[in-house]
CSV table of C-alpha atoms in Angstrom, one decimal:
chain,number,residue,atom,x,y,z
W,1459,MET,CA,-17.1,-26.8,30.6
W,1460,LYS,CA,-20.0,-24.9,29.0
W,1461,THR,CA,-23.7,-24.1,30.4
W,1462,THR,CA,-26.3,-22.5,29.4
W,1463,CYS,CA,-26.5,-18.9,29.8
W,1464,PRO,CA,-30.1,-17.7,31.3
W,1465,ILE,CA,-30.0,-14.2,29.1
W,1466,CYS,CA,-29.6,-15.9,25.4
W,1467,GLY,CA,-30.3,-19.7,26.3
W,1468,GLN,CA,-27.4,-20.6,24.2
W,1469,ASP,CA,-24.6,-23.7,25.4
W,1470,GLU,CA,-21.4,-20.4,25.4
W,1471,ARG,CA,-21.1,-19.9,28.9
W,1472,GLU,CA,-17.8,-21.0,29.9
W,1473,THR,CA,-15.6,-19.9,33.4
W,1474,MET,CA,-12.8,-17.7,33.2
W,1475,HIS,CA,-9.7,-16.9,34.6
W,1476,GLY,CA,-7.8,-13.8,34.8
W,1477,THR,CA,-7.7,-10.0,35.2
W,1478,TYR,CA,-11.6,-8.9,35.0
W,1479,SER,CA,-12.4,-5.3,33.9
W,1480,MET,CA,-14.7,-3.4,34.1
W,1481,GLU,CA,-16.2,0.8,32.6
W,1482,VAL,CA,-17.5,2.7,35.8
W,1483,PRO,CA,-19.5,5.7,35.6
W,1484,PRO,CA,-18.2,8.8,35.7
W,1485,SER,CA,-18.9,9.2,39.2
W,1486,ILE,CA,-16.7,6.8,40.5
W,1487,PRO,CA,-12.9,8.1,40.2
W,1488,GLY,CA,-9.9,6.4,38.6
W,1489,GLY,CA,-11.4,4.8,34.8
W,1490,ALA,CA,-12.2,1.4,34.6
W,1491,ILE,CA,-11.8,-1.2,37.7
W,1492,GLU,CA,-9.1,-4.4,36.9
W,1493,ILE,CA,-9.4,-7.5,39.4
W,1494,GLN,CA,-6.4,-9.6,39.0
W,1495,ASP,CA,-6.6,-13.0,39.5
W,1496,ALA,CA,-10.5,-13.6,39.2
W,1497,THR,CA,-12.9,-15.9,37.7
W,1498,TRP,CA,-16.1,-15.0,36.4
W,1499,GLU,CA,-18.3,-16.6,34.0
W,1500,HIS,CA,-18.6,-15.0,30.3
W,1501,CYS,CA,-21.1,-16.0,27.4
W,1502,ASN,CA,-19.4,-15.9,23.9
W,1503,ALA,CA,-23.1,-15.8,22.4
W,1504,CYS,CA,-24.6,-12.6,23.7
W,1505,GLY,CA,-20.6,-11.3,25.7
W,1506,GLU,CA,-23.1,-11.2,29.2
W,1507,ASP,CA,-20.4,-11.6,32.7
W,1508,PHE,CA,-21.6,-13.1,35.4
W,1509,ILE,CA,-20.1,-12.2,38.6
W,1510,ALA,CA,-19.6,-14.7,41.6
W,1511,ASP,CA,-19.6,-12.9,45.1
W,1512,ASP,CA,-16.3,-12.7,45.5
W,1513,LEU,CA,-15.4,-11.1,42.8
W,1514,ASN,CA,-18.6,-8.4,43.2
W,1515,LYS,CA,-17.1,-7.5,46.6
W,1516,ALA,CA,-13.6,-7.1,45.7
W,1517,ILE,CA,-14.9,-4.7,42.9
W,1518,ALA,CA,-16.7,-2.9,45.8
W,1519,ARG,CA,-13.9,-2.4,47.8
W,1520,VAL,CA,-12.4,-0.8,45.0
W,1521,GLN,CA,-15.4,1.1,44.3
W,1522,TYR,CA,-15.7,2.4,48.0
W,1523,HIS,CA,-11.8,2.9,48.1
W,1524,ARG,CA,-11.6,5.2,45.1
W,1525,LEU,CA,-14.8,7.3,47.5
W,1526,GLY,CA,-13.0,7.1,50.6
W,1527,LEU,CA,-15.6,5.4,51.7
W,1528,LEU,CA,-15.4,2.4,54.4
W,1529,SER,CA,-15.7,-0.8,53.5
């Protein structure tokens, strides 16, 4: 089911499931972060991704691990 995107206003936002991949700044070693079995929303009109708290926490755990910090 598609919902309205709050960025562009188009009805092109849909739920995605699979491997979520994102580029990170050079200050975080290891290249792109990939989270397996993730769920997020993506707007096909403007390309914006909307991530839920659980995916955001998974990304943060990977970043903390790469930086040698406690999560």
